[in-house]
mmCIF file of C-alpha atoms and ligand atoms in Angstrom:
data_model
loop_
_atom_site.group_PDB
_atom_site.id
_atom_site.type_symbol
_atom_site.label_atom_id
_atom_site.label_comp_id
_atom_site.label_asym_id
_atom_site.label_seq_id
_atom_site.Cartn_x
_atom_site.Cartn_y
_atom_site.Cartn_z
ATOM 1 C CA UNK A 1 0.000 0.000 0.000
ATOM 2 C CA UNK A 2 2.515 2.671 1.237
ATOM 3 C CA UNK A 3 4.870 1.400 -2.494
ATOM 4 C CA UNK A 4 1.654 2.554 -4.260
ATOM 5 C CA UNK A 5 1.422 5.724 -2.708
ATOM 6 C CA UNK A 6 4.773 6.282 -2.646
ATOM 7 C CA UNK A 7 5.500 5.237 -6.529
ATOM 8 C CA UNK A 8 2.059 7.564 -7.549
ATOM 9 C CA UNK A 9 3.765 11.029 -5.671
ATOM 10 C CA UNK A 10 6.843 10.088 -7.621
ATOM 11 C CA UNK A 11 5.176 10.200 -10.589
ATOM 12 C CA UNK A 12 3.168 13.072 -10.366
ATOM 13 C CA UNK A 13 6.161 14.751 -9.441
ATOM 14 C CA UNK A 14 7.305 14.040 -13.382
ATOM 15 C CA UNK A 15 11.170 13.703 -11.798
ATOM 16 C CA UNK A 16 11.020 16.675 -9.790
ATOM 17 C CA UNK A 17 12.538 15.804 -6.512
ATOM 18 C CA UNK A 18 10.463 15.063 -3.275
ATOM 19 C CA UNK A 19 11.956 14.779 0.194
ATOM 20 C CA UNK A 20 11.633 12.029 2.486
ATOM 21 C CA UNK A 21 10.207 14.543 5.130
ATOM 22 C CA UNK A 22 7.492 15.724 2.291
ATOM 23 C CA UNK A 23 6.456 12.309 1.162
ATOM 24 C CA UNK A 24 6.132 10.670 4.565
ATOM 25 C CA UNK A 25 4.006 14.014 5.707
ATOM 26 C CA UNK A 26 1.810 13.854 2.561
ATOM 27 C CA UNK A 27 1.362 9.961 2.751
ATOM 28 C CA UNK A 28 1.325 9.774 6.512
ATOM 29 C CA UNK A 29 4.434 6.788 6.908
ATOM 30 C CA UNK A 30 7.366 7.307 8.458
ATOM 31 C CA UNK A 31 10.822 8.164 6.731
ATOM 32 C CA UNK A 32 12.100 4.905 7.008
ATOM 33 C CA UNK A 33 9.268 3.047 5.415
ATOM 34 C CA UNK A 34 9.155 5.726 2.966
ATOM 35 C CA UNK A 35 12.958 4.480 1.970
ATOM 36 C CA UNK A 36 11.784 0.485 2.024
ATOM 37 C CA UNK A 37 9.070 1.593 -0.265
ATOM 38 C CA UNK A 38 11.802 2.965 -2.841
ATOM 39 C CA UNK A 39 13.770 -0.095 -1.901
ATOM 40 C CA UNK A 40 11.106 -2.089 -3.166
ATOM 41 C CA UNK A 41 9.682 0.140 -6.139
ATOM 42 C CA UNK A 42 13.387 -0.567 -7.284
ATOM 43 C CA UNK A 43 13.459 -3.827 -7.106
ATOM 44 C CA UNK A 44 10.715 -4.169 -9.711
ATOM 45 C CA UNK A 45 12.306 -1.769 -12.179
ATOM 46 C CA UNK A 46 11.175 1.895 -10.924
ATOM 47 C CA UNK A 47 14.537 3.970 -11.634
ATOM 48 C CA UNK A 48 14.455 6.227 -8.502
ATOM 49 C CA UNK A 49 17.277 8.440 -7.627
ATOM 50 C CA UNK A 50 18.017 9.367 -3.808
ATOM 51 C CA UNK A 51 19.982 12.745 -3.188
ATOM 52 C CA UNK A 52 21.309 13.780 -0.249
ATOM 53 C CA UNK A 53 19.583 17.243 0.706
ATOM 54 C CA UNK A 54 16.765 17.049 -2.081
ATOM 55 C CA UNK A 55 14.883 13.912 -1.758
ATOM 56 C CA UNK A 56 13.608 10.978 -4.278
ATOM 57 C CA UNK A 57 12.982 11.578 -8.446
ATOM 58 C CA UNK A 58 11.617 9.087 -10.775
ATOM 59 C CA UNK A 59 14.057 8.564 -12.979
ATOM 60 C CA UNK A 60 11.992 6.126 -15.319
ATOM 61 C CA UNK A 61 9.241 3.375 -14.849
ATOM 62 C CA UNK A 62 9.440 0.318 -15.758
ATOM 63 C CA UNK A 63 7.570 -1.010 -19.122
ATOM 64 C CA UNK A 64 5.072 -3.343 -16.980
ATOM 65 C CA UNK A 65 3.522 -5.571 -19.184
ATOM 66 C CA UNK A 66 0.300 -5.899 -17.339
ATOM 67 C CA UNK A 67 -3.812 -6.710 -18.557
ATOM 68 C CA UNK A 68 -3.904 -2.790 -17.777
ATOM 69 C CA UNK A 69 -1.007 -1.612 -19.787
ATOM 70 C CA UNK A 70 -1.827 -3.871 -22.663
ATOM 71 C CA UNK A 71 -5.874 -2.753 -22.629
ATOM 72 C CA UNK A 72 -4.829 0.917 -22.891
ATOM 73 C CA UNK A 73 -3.421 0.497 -26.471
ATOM 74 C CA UNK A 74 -6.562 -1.776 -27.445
ATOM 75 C CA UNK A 75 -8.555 0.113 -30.073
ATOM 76 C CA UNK A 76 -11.531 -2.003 -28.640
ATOM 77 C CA UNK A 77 -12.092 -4.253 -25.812
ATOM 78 C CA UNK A 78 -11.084 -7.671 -26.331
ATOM 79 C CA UNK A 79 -12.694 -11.287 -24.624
ATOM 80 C CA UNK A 80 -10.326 -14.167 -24.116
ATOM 81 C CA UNK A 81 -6.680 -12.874 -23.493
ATOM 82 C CA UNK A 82 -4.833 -12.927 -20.114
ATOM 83 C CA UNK A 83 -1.499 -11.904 -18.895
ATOM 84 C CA UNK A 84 0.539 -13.919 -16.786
ATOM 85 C CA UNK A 85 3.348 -12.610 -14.509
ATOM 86 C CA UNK A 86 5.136 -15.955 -14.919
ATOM 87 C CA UNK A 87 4.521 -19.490 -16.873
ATOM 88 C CA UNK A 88 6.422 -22.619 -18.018
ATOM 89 C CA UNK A 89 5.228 -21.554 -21.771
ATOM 90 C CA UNK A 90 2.802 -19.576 -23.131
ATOM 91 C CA UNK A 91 2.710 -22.255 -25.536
ATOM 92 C CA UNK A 92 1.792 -24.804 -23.094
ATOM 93 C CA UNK A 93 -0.604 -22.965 -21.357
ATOM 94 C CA UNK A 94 -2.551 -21.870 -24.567
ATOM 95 C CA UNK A 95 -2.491 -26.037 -24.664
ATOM 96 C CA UNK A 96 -3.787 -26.957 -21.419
ATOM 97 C CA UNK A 97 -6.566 -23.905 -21.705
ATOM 98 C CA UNK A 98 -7.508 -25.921 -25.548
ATOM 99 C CA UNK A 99 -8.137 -29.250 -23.889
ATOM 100 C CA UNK A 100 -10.216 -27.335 -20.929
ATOM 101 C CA UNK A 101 -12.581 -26.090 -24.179
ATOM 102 C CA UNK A 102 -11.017 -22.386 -24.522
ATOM 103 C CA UNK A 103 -12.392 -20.351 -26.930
ATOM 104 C CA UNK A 104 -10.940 -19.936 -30.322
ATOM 105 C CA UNK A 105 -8.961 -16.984 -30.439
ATOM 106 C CA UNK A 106 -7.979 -17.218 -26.746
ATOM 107 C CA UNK A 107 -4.658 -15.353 -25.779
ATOM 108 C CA UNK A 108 -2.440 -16.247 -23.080
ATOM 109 C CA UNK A 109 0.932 -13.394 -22.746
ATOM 110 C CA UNK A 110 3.559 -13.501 -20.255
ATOM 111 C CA UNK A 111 6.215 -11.298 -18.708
ATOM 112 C CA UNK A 112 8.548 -14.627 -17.885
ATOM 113 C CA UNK A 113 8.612 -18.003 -19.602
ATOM 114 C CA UNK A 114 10.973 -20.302 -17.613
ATOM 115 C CA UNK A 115 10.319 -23.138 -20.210
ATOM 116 C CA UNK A 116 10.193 -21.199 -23.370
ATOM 117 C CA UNK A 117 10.240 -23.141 -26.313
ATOM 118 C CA UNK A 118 11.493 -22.573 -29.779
ATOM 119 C CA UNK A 119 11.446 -25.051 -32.620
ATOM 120 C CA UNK A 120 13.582 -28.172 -32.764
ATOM 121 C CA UNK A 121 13.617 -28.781 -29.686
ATOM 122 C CA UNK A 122 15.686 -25.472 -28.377
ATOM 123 C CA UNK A 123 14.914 -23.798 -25.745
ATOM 124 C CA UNK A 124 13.955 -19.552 -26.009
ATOM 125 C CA UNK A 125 15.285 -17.282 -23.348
ATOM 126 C CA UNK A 126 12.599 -15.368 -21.985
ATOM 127 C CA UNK A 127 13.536 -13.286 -18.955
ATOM 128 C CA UNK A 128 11.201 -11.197 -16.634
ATOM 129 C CA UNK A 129 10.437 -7.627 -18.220
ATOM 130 C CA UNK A 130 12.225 -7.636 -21.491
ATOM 131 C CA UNK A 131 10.268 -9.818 -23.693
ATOM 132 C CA UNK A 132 6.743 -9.552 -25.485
ATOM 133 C CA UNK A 133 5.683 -14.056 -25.370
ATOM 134 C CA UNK A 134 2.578 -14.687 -26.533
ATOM 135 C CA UNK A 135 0.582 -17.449 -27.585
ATOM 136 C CA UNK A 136 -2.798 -17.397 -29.594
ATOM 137 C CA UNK A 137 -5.692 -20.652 -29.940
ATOM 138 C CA UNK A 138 -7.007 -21.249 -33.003
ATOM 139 C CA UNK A 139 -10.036 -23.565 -33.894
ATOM 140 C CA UNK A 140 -10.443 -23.377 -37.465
ATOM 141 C CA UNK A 141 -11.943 -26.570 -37.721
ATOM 142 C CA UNK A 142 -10.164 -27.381 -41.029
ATOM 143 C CA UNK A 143 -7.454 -30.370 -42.276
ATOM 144 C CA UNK A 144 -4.074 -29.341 -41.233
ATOM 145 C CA UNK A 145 -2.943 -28.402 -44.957
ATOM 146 C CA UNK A 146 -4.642 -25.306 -44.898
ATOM 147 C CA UNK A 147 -2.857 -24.521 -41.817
ATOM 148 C CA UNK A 148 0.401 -24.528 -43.491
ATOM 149 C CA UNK A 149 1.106 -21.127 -43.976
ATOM 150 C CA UNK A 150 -0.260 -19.997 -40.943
ATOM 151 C CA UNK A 151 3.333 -19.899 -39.352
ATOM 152 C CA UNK A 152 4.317 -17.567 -42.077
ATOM 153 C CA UNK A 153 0.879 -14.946 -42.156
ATOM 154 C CA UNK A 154 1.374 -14.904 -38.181
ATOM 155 C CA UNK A 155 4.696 -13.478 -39.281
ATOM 156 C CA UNK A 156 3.202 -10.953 -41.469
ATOM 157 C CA UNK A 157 1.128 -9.902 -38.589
ATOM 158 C CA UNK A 158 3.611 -9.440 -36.351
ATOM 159 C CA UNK A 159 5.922 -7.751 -39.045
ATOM 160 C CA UNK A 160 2.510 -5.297 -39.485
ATOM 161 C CA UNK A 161 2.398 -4.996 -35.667
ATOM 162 C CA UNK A 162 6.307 -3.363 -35.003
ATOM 163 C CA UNK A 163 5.897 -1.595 -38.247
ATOM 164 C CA UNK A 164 2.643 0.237 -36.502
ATOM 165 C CA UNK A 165 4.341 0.820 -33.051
ATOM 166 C CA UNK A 166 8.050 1.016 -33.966
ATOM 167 C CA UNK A 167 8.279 2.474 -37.971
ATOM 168 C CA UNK A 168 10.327 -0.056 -38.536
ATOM 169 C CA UNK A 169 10.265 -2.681 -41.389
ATOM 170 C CA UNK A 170 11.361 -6.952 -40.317
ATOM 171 C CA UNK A 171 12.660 -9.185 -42.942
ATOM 172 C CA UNK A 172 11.363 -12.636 -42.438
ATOM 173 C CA UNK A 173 14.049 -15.380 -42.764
ATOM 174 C CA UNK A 174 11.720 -18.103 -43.892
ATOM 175 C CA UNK A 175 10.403 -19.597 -42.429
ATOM 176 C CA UNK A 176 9.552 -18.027 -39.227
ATOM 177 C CA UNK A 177 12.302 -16.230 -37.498
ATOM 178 C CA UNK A 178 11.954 -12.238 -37.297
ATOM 179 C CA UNK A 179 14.677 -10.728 -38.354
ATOM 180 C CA UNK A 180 15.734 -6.449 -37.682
ATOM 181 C CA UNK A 181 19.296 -5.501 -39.142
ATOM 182 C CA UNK A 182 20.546 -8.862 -40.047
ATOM 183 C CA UNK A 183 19.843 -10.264 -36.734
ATOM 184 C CA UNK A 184 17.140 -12.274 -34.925
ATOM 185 C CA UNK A 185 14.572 -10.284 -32.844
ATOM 186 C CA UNK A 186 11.884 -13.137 -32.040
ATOM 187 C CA UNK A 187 10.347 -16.471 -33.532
ATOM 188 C CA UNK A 188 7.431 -18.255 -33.590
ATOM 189 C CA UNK A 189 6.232 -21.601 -32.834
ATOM 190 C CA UNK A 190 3.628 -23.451 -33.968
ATOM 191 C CA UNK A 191 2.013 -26.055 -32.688
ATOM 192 C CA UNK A 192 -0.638 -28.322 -33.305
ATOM 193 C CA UNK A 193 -3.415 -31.248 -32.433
ATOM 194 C CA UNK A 194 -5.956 -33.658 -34.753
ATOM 195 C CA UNK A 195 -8.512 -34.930 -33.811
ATOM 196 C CA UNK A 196 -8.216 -38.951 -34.817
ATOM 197 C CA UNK A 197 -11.577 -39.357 -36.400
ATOM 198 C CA UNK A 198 -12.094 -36.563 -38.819
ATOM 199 C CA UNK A 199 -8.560 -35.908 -39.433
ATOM 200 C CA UNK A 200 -9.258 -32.114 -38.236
ATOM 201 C CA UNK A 201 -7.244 -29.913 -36.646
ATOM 202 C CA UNK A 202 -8.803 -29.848 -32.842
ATOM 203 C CA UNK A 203 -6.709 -26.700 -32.269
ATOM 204 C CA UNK A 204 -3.638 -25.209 -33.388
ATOM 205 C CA UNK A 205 -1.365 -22.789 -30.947
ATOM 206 C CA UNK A 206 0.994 -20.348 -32.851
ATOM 207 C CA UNK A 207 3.355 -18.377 -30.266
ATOM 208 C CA UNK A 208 5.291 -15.613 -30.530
ATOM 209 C CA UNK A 209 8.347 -14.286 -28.840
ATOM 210 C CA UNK A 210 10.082 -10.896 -29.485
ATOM 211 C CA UNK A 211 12.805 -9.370 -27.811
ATOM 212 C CA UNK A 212 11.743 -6.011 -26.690
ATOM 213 C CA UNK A 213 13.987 -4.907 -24.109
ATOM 214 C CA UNK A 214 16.650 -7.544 -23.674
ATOM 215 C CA UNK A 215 20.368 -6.368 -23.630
ATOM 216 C CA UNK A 216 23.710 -8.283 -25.293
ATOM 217 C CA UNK A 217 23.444 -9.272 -21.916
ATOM 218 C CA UNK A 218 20.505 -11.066 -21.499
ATOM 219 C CA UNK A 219 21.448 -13.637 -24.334
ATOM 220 C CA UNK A 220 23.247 -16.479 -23.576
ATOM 221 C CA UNK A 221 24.927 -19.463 -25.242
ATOM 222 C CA UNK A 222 24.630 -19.748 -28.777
ATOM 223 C CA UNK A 223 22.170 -16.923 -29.646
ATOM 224 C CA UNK A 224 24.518 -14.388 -27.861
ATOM 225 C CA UNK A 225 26.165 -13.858 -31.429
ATOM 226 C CA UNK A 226 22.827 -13.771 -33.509
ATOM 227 C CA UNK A 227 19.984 -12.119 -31.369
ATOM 228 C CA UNK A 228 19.131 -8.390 -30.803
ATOM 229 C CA UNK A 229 16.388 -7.170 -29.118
ATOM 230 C CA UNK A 230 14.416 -4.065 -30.073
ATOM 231 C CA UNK A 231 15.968 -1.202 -27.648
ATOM 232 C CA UNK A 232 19.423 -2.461 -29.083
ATOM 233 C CA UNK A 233 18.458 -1.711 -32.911
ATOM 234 C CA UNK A 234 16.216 1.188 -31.904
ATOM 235 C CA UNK A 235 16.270 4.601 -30.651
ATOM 236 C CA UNK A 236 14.578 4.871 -27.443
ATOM 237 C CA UNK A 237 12.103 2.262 -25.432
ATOM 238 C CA UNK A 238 9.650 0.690 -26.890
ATOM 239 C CA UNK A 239 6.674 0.064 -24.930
ATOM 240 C CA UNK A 240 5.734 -3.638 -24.592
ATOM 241 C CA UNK A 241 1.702 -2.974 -23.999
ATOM 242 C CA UNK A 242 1.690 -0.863 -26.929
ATOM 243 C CA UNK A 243 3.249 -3.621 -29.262
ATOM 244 C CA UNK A 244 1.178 -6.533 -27.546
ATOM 245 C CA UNK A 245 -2.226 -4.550 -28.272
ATOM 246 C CA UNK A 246 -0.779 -4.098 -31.934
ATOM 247 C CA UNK A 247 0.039 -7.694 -32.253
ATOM 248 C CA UNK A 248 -3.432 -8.564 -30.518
ATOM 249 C CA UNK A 249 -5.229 -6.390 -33.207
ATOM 250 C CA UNK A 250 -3.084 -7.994 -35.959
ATOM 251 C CA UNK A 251 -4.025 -11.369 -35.211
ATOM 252 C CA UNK A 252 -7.255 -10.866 -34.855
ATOM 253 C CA UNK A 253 -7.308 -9.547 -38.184
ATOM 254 C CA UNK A 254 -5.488 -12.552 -39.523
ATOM 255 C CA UNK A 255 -7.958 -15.069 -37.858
ATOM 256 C CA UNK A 256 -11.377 -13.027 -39.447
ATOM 257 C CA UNK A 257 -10.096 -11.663 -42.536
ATOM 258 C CA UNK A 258 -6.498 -12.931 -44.018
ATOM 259 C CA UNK A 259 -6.394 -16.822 -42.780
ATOM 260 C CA UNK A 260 -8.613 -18.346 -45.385
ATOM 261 C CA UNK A 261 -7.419 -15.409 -48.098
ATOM 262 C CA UNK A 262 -3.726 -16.082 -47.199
ATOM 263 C CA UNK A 263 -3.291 -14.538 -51.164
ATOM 264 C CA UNK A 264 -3.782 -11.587 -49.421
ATOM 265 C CA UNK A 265 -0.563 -11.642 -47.344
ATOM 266 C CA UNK A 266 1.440 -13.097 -49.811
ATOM 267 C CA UNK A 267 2.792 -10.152 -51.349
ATOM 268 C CA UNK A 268 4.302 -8.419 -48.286
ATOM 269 C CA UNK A 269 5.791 -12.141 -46.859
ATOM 270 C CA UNK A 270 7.498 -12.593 -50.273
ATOM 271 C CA UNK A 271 8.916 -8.829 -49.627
ATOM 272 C CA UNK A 272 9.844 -9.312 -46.456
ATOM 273 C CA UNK A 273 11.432 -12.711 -46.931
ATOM 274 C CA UNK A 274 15.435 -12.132 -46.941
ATOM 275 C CA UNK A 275 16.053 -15.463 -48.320
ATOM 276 C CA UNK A 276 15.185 -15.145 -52.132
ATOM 277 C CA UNK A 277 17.883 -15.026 -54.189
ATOM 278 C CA UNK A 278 20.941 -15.965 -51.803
ATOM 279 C CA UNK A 279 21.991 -19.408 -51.180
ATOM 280 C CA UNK A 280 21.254 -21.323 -48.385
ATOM 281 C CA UNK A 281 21.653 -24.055 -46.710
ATOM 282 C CA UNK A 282 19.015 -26.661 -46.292
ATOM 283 C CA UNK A 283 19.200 -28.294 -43.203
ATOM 284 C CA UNK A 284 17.161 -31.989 -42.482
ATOM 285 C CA UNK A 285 18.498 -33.868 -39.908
ATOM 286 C CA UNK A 286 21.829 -34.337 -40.155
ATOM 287 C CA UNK A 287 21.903 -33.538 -43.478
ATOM 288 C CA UNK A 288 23.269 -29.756 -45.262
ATOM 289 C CA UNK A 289 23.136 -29.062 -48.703
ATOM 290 C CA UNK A 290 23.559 -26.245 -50.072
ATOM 291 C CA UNK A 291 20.560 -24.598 -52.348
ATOM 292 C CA UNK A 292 19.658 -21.587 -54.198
ATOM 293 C CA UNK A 293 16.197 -19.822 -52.072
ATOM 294 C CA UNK A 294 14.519 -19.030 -55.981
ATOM 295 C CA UNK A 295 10.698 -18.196 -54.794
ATOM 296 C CA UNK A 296 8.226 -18.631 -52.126
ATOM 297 C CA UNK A 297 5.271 -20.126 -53.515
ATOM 298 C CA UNK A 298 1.280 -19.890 -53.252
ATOM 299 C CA UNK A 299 1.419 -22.514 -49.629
ATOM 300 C CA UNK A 300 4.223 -20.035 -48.340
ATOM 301 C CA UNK A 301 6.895 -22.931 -49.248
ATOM 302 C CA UNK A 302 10.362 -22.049 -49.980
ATOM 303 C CA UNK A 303 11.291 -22.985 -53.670
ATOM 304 C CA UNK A 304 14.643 -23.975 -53.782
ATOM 305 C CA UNK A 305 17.445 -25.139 -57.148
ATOM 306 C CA UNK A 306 19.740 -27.863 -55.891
ATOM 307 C CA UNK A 307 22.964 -27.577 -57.534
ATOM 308 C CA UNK A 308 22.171 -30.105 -60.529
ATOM 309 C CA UNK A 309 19.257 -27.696 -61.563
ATOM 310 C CA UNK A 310 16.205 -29.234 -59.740
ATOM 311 C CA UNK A 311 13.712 -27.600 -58.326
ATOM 312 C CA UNK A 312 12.128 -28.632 -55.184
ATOM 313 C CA UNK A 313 9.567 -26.838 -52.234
ATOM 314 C CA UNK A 314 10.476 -26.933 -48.992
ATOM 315 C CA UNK A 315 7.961 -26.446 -46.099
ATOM 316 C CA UNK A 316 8.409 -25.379 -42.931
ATOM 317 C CA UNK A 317 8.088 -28.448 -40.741
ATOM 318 C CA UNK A 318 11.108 -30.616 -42.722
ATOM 319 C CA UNK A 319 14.172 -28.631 -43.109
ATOM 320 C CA UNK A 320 15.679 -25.121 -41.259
ATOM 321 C CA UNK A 321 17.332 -22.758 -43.634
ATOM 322 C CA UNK A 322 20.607 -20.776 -42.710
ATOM 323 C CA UNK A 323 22.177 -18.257 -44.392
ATOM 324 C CA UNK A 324 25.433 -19.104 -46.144
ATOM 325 C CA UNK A 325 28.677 -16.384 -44.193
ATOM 326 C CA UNK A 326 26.034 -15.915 -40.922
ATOM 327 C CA UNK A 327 23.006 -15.895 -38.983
ATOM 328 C CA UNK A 328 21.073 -14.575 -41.862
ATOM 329 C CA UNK A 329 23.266 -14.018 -45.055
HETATM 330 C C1 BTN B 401 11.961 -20.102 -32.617
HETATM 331 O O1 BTN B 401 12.644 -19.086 -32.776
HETATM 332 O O2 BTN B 401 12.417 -21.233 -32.849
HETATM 333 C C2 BTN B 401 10.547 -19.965 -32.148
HETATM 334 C C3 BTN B 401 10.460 -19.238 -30.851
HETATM 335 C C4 BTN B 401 9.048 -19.109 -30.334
HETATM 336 C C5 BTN B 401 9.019 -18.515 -28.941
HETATM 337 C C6 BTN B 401 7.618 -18.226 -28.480
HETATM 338 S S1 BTN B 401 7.604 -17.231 -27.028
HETATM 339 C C7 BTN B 401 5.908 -17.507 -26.840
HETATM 340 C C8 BTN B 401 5.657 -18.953 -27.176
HETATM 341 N N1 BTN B 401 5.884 -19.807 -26.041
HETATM 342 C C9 BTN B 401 6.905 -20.646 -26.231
HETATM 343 O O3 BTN B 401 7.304 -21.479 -25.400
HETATM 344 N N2 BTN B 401 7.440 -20.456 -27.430
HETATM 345 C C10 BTN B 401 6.742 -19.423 -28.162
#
């Protein structure tokens, strides 16, 4: 209670400086819970400065990614979408809600994944407040194949999503990886179940992860040399409830207007794919060859000439493509 009173003088101060003396009067606490509550705003983020002989300024706030800070940037309300302070996966826990009957469309976002998941198997490092992870139902009731290029238009969407909120323009390495300046800024996995019977998809979850605020710092292992995160590649903070209302809006638009008209996103993933034209190589299993990336065709596939001339498509489930001197060229 006294944090929130505390953390709201601070901030209608707008980083003028308040005394301990004033802000214990005006919220009625003494001086030394006045200094745990600071203790504690900073231990979730809250930048506060303490100078001797002039008191406490908010510095800066941290980018909370909260159902309040998310709702703000919604251009209407929303049903069916919940942010989680912590889970093992968003992933998983758009699962488990699927087999409880969630709705199609359902939304499950986290601050903090401590099983993130990425595809084949590796793990994706999603620490507390850096990180927009979300994970979206769908119940199109269909056969899988006209799922298959729904990894791809959910990359469209959230390509549309950081242009709106950041003026900036992804590449796509194909076929889901999100790219910004030759490096990778987020993924997305997609997941799905049949049902035995019909041979319909019972539900599909697609996930997204983008790195918002991490720093070189946050990446480990492995990625360390090929991630970035949006504040690195960026001017200035981007805030995560304005991108995650975006992203919200943009999927929502995919699931009523673009999913079953993928035609219509085509055009822009064939733009933003950085693949076309370089050469590759084609990873399945164990195997590399190296291929030429010619076209991306009407299923989102990657249409690739193997040296002796052939052509062959690719899609997204069999092989992972890498660039041929990095990450991404
Ligand atoms: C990849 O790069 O291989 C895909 C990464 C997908 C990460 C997202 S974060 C939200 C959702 N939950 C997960 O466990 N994974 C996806």
């Amino acid at each position: 209670m006294s944090q929130k009173r505390v953390c709201a003088a601070l901030q209608a101060a707008e980083g003028a400086y308040l005394s301990g003396e004033e802000l214990s009067r005006s919220i009625g606490i003494t001086r030394a819970a006045v200094w745990k509550a600071v203790e504690a705003l900073r231990r979730q983020g809250y930048d506060i400065e303490a100078r001797t002989g002039r008191g406490y300024r908010l510095r800066q706030s941290p980018d909370l990614l909260r159902r309040e800070t998310v709702e703000a940037y919604l251009s209407a309300p929303r049903a069916d979408w919940e942010v989680l302070e912590s889970v093992d996966s968003t992933n998983s826990a758009c699962r488990r809600l699927a087999l409880e009957g969630a709705e199609d469309g359902t939304v499950v976002m986290a601050d903090c994944q401590t099983a993130g998941r990425g595809r084949r198997n590796r793990s994706f490092q999603s620490p507390a407040g850096r990180g927009l992870f979300l994970s979206i139902l769908w119940r199109p009731g269909c056969t899988p194949d006209k799922l298959l290029p729904l990894t791809a238009l959910s990359a469209v969407a959230v390509y549309r999503a950081v242009e709106r909120v950041c003026g900036v323009n992804l590449r796509i390495k194909w076929p889901n990886d999100l790219v910004l300046n030759g490096k990778k800024l987020g993924g997305i996995l997609t997941e799905m179940a049949l049902e035995g019977e019909s041979g319909l998809v019972s539900h599909a979850v697609v996930g997204i992860g983008i790195n918002v605020h991490h720093l070189p710092s946050d990446f480990e292992g492995q990625v360390r040399d090929i991630a970035t995160s949006l504040d690195m590649e960026l001017d200035g903070r981007v805030c995560r409830g304005k991108l995650a209302a975006a992203l919200l809006e943009e999927l929502d638009y995919l699931r009523g207007e673009v999913l079953f008209a993928p035609e219509k996103w085509l055009e822009p993933y064939r733009t933003a794919c950085l693949n076309i034209g370089q050469t590759v190589q084609l990873i399945r299993g164990e195997t590399w060859e190296r291929v030429e990336a010619v076209a991306v065709d009407g299923q989102f596939g990657l249409v690739v000439r193997h040296e002796n001339g052939e052509l062959e498509t690719v899609r997204s489930g069999e092989v992972s493509v890498r660039g041929l001197y990095g990450y991404a060229e």
